[in-house]
């Protein structure tokens, strides 16, 4: 059981470049989300989705786009990378079945913007 | 913006000692308080969680203490081991939401052998 898979694990970009961070889960979870993790700031929610075709903004959405065409996949797009987007990005998923289901995280994508 | 304040930012404990991490929240409309553990190079994983109608929850060496009147909750790790060295995050779930956790800033715990 793979759980939540994120690719790539590491990426270096130049300012202004675009790229897509991939996230896939095999647990049939309805809810998926993207966080960024920066030192001393914990986890900040970028975008989330409660099901295929439904997305919404989190705390820090600027500079990022998402889409959810299938239950399994939730890619995060950086349209024009900026140095402020250097961070570790985590994708997470959880089920709506029952209350307070745990969030399952991938192992992250470490992104550096030069 | 609702906030969860976590302290200390980093903590060094001798093997066999008790590690204590504290969190405080500023809004009463939370109904679930999980703790996540993150090892280097990995994503966070749920460690233990508590609801506000319970004052304490214990799972093995890990205990959450919850003080509703003080709006505080803490994680205690008894008999701390080097394998417990990790970053720990507290979080709070807003009432009526099953997924938009409010996260603390994290505590980096180092257990010295």
Coordinates of C-alpha atoms in Angstrom, one line a residue, chain A residues 1 29 33 59 103:
Chain A
X1 CA 0.0 0.0 0.0
X29 CA -9.6 9.5 0.2
X33 CA -4.4 19.2 0.5
X59 CA -4.0 30.2 4.0
X103 CA -4.2 13.2 7.6

